[in-house]
mmCIF file of C-alpha atoms in Angstrom:
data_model
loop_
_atom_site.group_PDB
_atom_site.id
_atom_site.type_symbol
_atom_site.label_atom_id
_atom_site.label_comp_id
_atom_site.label_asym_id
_atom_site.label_seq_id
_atom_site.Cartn_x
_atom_site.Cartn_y
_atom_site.Cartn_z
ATOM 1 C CA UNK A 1 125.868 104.687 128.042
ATOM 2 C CA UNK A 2 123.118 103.777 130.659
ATOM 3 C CA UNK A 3 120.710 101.640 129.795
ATOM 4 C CA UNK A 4 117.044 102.356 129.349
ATOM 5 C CA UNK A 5 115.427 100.155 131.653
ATOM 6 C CA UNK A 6 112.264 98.114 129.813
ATOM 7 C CA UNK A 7 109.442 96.051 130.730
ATOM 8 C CA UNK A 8 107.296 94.209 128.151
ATOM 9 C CA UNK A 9 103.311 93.909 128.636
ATOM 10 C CA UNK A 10 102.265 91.049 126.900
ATOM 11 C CA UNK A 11 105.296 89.000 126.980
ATOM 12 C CA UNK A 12 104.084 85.754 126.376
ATOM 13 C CA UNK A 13 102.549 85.301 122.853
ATOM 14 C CA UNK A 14 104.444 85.602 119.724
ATOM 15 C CA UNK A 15 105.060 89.013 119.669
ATOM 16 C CA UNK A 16 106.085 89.367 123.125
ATOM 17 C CA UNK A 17 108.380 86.524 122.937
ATOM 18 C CA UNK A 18 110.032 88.545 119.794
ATOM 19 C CA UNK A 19 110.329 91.291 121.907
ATOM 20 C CA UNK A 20 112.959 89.314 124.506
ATOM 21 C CA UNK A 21 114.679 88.148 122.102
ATOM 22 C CA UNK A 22 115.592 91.535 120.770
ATOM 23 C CA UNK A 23 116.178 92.999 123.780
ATOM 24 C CA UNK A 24 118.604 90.371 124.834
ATOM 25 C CA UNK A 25 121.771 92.347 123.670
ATOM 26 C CA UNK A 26 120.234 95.493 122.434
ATOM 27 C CA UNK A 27 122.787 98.489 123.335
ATOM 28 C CA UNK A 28 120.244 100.966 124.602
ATOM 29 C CA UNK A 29 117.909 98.766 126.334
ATOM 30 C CA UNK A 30 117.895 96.233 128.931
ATOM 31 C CA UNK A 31 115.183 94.433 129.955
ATOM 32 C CA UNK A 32 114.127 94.199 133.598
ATOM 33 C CA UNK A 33 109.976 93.395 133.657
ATOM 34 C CA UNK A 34 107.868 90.936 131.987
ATOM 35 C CA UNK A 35 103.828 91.160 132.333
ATOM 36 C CA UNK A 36 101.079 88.982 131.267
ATOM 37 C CA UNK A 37 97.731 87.864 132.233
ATOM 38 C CA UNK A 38 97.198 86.508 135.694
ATOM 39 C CA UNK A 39 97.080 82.768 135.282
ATOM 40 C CA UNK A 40 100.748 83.425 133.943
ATOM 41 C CA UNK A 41 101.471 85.964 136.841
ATOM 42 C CA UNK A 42 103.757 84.852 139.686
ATOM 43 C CA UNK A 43 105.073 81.924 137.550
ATOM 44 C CA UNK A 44 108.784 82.322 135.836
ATOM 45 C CA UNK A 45 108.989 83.414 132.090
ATOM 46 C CA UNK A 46 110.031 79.704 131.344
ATOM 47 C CA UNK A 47 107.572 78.425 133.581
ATOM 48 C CA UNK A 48 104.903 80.889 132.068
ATOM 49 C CA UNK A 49 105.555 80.030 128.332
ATOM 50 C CA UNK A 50 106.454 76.342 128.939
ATOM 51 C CA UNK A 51 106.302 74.327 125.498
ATOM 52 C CA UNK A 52 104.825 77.294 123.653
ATOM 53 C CA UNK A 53 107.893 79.329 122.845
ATOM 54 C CA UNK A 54 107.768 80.027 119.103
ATOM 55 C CA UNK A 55 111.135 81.497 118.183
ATOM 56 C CA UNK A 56 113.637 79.743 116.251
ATOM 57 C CA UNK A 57 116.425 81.425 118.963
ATOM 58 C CA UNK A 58 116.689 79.808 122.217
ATOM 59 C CA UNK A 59 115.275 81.722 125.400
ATOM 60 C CA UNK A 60 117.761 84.242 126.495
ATOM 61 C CA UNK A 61 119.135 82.821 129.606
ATOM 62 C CA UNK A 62 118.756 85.828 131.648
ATOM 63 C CA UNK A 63 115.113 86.182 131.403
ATOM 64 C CA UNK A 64 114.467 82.561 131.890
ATOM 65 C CA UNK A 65 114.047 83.068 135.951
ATOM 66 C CA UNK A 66 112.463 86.646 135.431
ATOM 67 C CA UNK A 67 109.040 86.478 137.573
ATOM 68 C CA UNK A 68 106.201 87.562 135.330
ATOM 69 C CA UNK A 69 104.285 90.195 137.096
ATOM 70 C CA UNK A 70 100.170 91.248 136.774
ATOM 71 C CA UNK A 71 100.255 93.193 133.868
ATOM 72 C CA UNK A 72 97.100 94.751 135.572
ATOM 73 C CA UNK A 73 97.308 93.863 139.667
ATOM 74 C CA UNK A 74 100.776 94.874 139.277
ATOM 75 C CA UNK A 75 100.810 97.811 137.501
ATOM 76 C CA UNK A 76 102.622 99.865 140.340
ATOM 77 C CA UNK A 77 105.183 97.804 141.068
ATOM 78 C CA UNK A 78 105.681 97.149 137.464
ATOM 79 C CA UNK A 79 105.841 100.937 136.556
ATOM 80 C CA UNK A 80 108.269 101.703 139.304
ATOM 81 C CA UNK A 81 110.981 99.199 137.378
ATOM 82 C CA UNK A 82 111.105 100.355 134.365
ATOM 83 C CA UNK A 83 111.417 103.708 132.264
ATOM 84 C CA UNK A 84 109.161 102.486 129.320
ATOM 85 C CA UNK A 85 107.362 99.386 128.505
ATOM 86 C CA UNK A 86 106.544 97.716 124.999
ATOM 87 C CA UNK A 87 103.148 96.017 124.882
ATOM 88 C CA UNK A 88 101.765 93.624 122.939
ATOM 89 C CA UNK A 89 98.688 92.138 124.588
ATOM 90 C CA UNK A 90 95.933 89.694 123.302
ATOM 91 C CA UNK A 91 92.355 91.621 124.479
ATOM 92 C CA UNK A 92 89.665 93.113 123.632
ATOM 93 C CA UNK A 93 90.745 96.606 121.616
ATOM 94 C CA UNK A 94 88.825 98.331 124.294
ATOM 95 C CA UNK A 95 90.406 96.569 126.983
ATOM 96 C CA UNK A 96 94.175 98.021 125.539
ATOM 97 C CA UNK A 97 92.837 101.313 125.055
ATOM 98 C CA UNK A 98 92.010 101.469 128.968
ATOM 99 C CA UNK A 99 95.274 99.597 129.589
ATOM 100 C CA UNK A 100 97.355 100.974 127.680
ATOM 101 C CA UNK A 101 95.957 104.543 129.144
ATOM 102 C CA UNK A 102 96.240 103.309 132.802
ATOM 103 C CA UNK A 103 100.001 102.449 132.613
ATOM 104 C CA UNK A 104 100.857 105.964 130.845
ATOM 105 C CA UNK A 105 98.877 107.919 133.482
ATOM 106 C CA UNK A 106 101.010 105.825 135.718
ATOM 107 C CA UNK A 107 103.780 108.176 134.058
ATOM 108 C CA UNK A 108 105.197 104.833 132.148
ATOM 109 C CA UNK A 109 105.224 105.900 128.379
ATOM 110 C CA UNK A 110 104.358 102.725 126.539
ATOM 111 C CA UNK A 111 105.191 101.974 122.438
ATOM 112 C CA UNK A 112 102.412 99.621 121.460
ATOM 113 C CA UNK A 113 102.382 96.733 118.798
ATOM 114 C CA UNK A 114 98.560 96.727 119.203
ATOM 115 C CA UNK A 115 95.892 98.386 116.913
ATOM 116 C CA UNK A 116 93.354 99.745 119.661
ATOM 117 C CA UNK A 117 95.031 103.287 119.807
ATOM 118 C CA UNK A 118 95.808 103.495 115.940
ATOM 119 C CA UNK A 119 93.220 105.785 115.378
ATOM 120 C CA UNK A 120 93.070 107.802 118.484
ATOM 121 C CA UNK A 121 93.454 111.128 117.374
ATOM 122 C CA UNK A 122 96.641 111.758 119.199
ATOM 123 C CA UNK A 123 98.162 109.059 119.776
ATOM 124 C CA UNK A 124 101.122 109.083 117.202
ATOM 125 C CA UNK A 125 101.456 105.808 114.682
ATOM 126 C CA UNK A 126 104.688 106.250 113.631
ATOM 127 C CA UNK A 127 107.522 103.968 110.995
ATOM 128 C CA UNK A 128 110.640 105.861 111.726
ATOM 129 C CA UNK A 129 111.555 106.372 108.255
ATOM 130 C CA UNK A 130 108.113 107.664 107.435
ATOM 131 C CA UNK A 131 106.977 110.109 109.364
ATOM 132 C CA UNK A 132 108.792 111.014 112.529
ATOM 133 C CA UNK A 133 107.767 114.472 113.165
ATOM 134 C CA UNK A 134 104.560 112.841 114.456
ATOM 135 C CA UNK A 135 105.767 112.466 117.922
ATOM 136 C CA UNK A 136 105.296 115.611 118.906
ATOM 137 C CA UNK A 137 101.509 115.102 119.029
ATOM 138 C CA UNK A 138 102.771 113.445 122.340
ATOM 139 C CA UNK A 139 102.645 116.925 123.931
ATOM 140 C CA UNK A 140 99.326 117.408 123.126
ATOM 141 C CA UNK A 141 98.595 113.950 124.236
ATOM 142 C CA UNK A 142 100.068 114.100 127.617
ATOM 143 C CA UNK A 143 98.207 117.157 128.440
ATOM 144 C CA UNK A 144 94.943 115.346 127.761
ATOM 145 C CA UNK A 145 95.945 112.459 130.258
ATOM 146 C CA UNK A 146 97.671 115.078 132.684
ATOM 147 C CA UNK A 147 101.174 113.230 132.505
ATOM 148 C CA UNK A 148 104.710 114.460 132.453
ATOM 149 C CA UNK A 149 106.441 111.434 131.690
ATOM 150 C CA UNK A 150 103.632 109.193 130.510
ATOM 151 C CA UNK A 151 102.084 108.466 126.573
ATOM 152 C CA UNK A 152 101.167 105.968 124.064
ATOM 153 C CA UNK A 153 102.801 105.810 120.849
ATOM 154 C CA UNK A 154 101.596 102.886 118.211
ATOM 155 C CA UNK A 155 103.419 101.315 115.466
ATOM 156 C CA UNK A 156 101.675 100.452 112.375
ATOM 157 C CA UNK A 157 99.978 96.865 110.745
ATOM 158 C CA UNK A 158 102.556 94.839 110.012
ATOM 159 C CA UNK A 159 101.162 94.582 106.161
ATOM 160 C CA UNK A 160 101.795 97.772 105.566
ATOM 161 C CA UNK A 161 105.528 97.581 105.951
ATOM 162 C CA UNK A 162 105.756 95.371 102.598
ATOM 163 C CA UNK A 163 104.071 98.585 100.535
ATOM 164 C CA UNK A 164 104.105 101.763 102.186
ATOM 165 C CA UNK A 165 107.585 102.080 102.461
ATOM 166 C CA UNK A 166 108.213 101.862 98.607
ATOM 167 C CA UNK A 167 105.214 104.639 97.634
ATOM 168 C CA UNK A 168 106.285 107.016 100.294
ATOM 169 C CA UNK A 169 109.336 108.675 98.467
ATOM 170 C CA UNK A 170 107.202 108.568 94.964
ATOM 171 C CA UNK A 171 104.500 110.203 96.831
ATOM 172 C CA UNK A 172 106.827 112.985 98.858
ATOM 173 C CA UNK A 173 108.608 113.129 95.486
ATOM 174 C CA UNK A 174 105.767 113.045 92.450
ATOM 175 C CA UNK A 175 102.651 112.868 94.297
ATOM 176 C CA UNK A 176 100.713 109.781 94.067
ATOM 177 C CA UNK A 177 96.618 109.335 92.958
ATOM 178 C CA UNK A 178 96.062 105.530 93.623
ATOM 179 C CA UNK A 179 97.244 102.302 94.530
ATOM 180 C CA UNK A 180 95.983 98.542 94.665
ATOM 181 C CA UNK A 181 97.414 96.129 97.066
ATOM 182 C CA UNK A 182 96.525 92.603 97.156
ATOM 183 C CA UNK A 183 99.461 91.369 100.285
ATOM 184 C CA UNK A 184 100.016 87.573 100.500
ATOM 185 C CA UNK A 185 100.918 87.477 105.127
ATOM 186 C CA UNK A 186 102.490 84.581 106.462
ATOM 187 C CA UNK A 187 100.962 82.330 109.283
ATOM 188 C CA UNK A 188 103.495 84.094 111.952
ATOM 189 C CA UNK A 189 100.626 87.144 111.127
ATOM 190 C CA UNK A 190 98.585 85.261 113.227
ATOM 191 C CA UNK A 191 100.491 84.649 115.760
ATOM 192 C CA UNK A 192 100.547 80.860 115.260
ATOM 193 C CA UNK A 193 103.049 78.907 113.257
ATOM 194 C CA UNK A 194 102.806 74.957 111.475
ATOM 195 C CA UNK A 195 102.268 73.000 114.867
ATOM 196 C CA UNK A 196 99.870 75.456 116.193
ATOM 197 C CA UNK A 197 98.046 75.770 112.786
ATOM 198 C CA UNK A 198 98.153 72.388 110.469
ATOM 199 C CA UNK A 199 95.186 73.432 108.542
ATOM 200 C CA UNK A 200 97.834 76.285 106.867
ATOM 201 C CA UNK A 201 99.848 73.538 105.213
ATOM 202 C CA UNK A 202 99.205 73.782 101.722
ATOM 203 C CA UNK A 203 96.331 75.802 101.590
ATOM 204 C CA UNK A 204 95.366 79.371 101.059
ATOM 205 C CA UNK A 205 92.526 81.589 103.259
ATOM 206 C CA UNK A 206 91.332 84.571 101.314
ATOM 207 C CA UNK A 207 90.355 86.598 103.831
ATOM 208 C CA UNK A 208 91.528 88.254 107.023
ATOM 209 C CA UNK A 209 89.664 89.430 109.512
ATOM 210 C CA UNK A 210 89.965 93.576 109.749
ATOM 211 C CA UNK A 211 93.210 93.623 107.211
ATOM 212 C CA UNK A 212 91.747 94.975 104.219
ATOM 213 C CA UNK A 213 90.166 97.984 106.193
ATOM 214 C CA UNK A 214 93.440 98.673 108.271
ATOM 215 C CA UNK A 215 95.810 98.174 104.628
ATOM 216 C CA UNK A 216 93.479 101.404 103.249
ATOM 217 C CA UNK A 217 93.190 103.377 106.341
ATOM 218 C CA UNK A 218 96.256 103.472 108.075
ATOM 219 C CA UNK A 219 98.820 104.721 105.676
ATOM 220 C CA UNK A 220 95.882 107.656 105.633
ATOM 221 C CA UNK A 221 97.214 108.295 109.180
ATOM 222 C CA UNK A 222 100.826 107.695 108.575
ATOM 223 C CA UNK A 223 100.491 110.174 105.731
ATOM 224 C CA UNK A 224 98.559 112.834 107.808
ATOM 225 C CA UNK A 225 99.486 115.786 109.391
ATOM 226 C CA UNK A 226 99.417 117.191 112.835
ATOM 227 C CA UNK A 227 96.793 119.667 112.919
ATOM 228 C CA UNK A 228 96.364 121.890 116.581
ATOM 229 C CA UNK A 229 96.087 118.502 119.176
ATOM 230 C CA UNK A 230 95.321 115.961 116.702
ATOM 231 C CA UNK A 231 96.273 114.335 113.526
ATOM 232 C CA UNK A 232 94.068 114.474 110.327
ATOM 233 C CA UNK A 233 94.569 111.875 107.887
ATOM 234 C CA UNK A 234 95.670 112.507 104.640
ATOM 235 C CA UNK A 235 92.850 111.741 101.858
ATOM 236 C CA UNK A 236 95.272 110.993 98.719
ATOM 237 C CA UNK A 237 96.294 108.440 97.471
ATOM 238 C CA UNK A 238 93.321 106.048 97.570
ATOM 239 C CA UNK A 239 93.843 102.311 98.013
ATOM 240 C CA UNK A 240 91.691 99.360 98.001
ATOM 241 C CA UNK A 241 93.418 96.016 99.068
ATOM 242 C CA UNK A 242 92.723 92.670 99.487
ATOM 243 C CA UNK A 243 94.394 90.418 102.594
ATOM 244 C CA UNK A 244 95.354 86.927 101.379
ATOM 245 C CA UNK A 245 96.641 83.786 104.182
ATOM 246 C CA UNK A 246 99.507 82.328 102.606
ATOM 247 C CA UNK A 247 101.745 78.764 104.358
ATOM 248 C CA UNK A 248 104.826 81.231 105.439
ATOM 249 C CA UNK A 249 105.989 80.995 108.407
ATOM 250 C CA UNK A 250 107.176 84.542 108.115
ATOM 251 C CA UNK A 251 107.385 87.406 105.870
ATOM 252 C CA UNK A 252 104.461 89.807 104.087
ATOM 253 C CA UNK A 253 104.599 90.224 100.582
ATOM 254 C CA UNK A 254 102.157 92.770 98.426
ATOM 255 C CA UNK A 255 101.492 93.108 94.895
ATOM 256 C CA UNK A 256 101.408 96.863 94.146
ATOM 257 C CA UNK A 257 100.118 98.613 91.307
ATOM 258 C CA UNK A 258 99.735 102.609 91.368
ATOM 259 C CA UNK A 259 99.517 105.767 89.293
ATOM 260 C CA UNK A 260 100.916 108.971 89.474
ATOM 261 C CA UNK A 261 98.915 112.073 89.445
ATOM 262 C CA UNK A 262 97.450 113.053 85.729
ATOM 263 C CA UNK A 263 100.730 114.556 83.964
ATOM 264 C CA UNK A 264 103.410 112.699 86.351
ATOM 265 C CA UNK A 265 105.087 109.770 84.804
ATOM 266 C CA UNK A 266 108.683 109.473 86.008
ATOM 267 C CA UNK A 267 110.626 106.454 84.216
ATOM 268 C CA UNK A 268 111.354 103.586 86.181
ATOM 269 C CA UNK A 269 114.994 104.387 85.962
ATOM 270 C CA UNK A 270 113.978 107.258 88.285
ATOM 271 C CA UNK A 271 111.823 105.782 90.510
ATOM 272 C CA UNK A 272 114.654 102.985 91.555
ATOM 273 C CA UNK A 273 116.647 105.866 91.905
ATOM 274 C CA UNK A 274 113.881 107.515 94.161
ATOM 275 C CA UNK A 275 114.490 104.861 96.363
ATOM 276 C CA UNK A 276 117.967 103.807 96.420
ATOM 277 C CA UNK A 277 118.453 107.334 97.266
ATOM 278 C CA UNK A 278 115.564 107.501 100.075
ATOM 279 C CA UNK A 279 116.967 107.809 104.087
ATOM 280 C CA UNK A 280 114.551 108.657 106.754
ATOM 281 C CA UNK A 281 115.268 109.739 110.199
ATOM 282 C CA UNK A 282 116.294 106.660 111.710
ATOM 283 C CA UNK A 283 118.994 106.396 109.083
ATOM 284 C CA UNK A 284 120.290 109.993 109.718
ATOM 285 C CA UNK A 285 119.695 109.316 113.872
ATOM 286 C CA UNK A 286 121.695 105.516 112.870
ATOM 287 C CA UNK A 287 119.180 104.208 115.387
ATOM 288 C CA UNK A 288 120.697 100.565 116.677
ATOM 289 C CA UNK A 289 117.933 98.891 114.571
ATOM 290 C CA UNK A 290 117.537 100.835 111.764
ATOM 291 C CA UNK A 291 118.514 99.036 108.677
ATOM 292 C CA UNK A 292 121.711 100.700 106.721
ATOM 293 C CA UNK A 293 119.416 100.671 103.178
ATOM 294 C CA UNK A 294 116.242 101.602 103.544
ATOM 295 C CA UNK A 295 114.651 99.896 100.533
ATOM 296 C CA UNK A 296 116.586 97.212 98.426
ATOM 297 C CA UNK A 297 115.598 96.640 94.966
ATOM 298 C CA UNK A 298 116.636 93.570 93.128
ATOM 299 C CA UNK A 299 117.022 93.250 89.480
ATOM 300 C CA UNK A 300 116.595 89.624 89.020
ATOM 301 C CA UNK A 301 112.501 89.436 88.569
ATOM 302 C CA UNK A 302 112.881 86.221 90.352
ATOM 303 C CA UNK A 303 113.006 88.371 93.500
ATOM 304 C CA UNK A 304 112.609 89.570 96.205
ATOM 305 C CA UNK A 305 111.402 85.468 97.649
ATOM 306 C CA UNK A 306 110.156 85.314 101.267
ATOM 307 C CA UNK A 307 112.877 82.629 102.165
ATOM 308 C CA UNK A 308 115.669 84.912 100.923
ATOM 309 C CA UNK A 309 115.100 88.331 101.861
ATOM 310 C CA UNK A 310 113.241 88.241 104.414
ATOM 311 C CA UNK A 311 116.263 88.426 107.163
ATOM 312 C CA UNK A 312 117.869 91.359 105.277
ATOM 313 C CA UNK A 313 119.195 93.630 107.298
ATOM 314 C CA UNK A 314 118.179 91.670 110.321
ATOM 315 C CA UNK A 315 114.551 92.039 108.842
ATOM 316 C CA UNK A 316 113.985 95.873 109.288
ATOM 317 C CA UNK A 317 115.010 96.445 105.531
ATOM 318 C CA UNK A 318 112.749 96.829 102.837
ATOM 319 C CA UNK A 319 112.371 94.077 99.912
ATOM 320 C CA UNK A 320 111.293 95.241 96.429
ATOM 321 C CA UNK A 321 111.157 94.151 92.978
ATOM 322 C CA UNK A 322 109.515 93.618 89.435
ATOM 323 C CA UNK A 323 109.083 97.494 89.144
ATOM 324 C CA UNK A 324 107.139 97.909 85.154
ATOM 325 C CA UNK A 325 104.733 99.246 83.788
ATOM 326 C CA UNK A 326 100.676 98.328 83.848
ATOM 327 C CA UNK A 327 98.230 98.338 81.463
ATOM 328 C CA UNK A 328 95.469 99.596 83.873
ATOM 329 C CA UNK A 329 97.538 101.387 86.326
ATOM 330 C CA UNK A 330 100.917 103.621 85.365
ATOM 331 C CA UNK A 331 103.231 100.894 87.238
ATOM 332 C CA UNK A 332 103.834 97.948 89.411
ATOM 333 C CA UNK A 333 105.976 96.266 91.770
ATOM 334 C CA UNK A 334 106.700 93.661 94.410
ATOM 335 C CA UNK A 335 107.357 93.963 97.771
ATOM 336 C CA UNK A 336 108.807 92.056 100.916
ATOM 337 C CA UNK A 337 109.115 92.789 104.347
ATOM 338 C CA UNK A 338 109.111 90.282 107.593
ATOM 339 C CA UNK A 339 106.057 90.853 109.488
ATOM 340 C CA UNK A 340 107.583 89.756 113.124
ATOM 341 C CA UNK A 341 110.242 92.172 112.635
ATOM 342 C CA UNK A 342 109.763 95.216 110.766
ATOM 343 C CA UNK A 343 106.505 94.552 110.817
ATOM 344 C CA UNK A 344 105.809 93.915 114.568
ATOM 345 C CA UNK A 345 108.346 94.076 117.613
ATOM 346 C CA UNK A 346 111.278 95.211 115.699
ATOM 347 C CA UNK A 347 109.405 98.134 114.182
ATOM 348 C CA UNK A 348 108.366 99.242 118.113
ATOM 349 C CA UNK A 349 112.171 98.702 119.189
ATOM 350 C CA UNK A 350 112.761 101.178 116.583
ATOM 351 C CA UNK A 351 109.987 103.314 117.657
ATOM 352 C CA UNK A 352 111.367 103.473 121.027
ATOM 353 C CA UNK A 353 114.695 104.211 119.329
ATOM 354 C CA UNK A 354 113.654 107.282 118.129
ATOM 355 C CA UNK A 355 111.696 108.435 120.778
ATOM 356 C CA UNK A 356 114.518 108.057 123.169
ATOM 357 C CA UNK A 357 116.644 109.619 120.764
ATOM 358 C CA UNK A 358 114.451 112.861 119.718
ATOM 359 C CA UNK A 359 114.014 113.125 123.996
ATOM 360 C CA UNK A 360 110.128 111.925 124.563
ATOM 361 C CA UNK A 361 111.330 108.709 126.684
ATOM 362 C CA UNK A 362 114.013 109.729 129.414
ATOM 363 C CA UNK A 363 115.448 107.849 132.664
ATOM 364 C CA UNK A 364 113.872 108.159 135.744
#
């Protein structure tokens, strides 16, 4: 097939970087645009990243002499290249929103690893496996901007990939009243890893800035509906969290515990099954990076461990373990997922996946 062509805004910090490297063979997509800040502008993507590429891969060859472009000077130019872009900026959230806005009036639809359109109202946040029918919002979205081409579509915190995943078939299935997460993120989170952040080495920070508030609200939004041109959150289940700074260099993992609506206890035998059993729509599309298995769960209560599973599937599956039952809540469970990839750029390759696939992103 022809090849989507792609551009990535924000290509020099640690999500960006992730981003070339799984574009490098991906069989859709080929990469042809790189965009950054100005003092990196001009400069080639080796030359722009220098000593602060923070991938254990090599730098693809082929993007090594790439010229990083203006990712606002050169918006045109940058826009005429390519039929989508990724982005992944460091700014102000206000600063994305108008961004992010200017390059899909420029009729360039993006797919955004940032949080500053999250909760615009129809802008669709979207996990593939969750809820894909909220990319039709797009329609309502482009005629707000007056595009024909042009959108934004947002994935998800990457904390939420460790949890949501596993109560989303219990709550489609049996309906769901509550849930407490306490998630332990790795350092990668941050975008920094042991050289760029010493002070992580074998220590703990209980707190992270925003995470707690976006771990309660945004499965709200992932869980909502479309409703005329917007989408309404859902209001059940309700979760309180708490964020924890762990020394990982990658991988989230959450502590869940939950209850079923008053009446609705399934066994655990039927909750594994519940997700053993569970495909989404990127497994029925078998989107290039959608995982085979949605959700693993491992027997041995030893697991699932950061440094084992976090690679599973090429990191877009789903980790979980220690399923029993609670004394204050009806169960609880461990979960894994890798925060780079599922999490972060691999969840918005997969995005863009689907979106090509269900016809929102075409060729020029």
């Amino acid at each position: 097939m022809e090849k989507y062509k792609v551009g990535v805004v924000g290509c020099t910090g640690m999500v960006g970087q992730r981003f070339v490297t799984l574009l490098e063979n991906h069989p859709w997509f080929e990469l042809v645009a790189l965009a950054a800040s100005a003092r990196s502008a001009g400069k080639t993507y080796e030359q722009a990243v220098g000593s602060r590429w923070l991938m254990k891969t090599p730098m693809p060859e082929r993007v090594k002499k790439l010229v990083v472009m203006d990712a606002e000077a050169d918006m045109d130019a940058f826009c005429d290249k390519v039929d989508f872009t990724f982005c992944a900026v460091n700014m102000k959230k206000d600063e994305i929103k108008a961004l992010e806005e200017a390059y899909a009036k420029h009729e360039c639809p993006v797919v955004s690893n940032n949080s500053a359109n999250r909760h615009t109202p129809d802008v669709p946040m979207v996990v593939p496996e969750i809820n894909p029918d909220h990319i039709r919002i797009i329609d309502a979205q482009r005629k707000r901007l007056g595009t024909k081409r042009g959108f934004i579509a947002v994935k998800s915190n990457c904390s939420l990939q460790s949890y949501v995943p596993a109560l989303h078939p219990l709550r489609e299935k049996y309906g769901l009243k509550n849930a407490l997460v306490c998630t332990y993120q790795a350092i990668s989170g941050a975008g920094k890893n042991f050289d760029t952040w010493p002070e992580m080495v074998d220590n703990v920070i209980p707190y992270i800035g925003g995470e707690e508030e976006k771990s309660e609200q945004e499965p709200m939004k992932l869980w909502g509906s479309i409703q005329g041109s917007e989408i309404v959150d859902a209001t059940e289940p309700a979760i309180t969290s708490q964020c924890l700074r762990v020394p990982v260099s990658d991988g989230h993992m959450a502590a869940v515990f939950f209850s079923f609506p008053e009446g609705v206890k399934p066994t655990e035998e039927e909750i594994r099954k519940c997700w053993a059993d569970y495909r989404g729509r990127a497994q029925e599309l078998e989107l290039p990076s959608a995982p085979k298995q949605f959700l693993h769960y491992f027997d041995d209560p030893s697991y699932p461990q950061t440094r084992l599973q976090r690679d599973l599937e090429g990191g877009m599956a789903i980790s979980l373990g220690r399923l029993r039952p609670d004394t204050q809540y009806d169960y609880k469970f461990v979960g894994l997922s890798h925060n780079t990839l599922r999490g972060a750029a691999g969840g918005g390759v997969l995005l863009a996946e689907l979106l090509c696939a269900e016809g929102y992103i075409d060729r020029k």
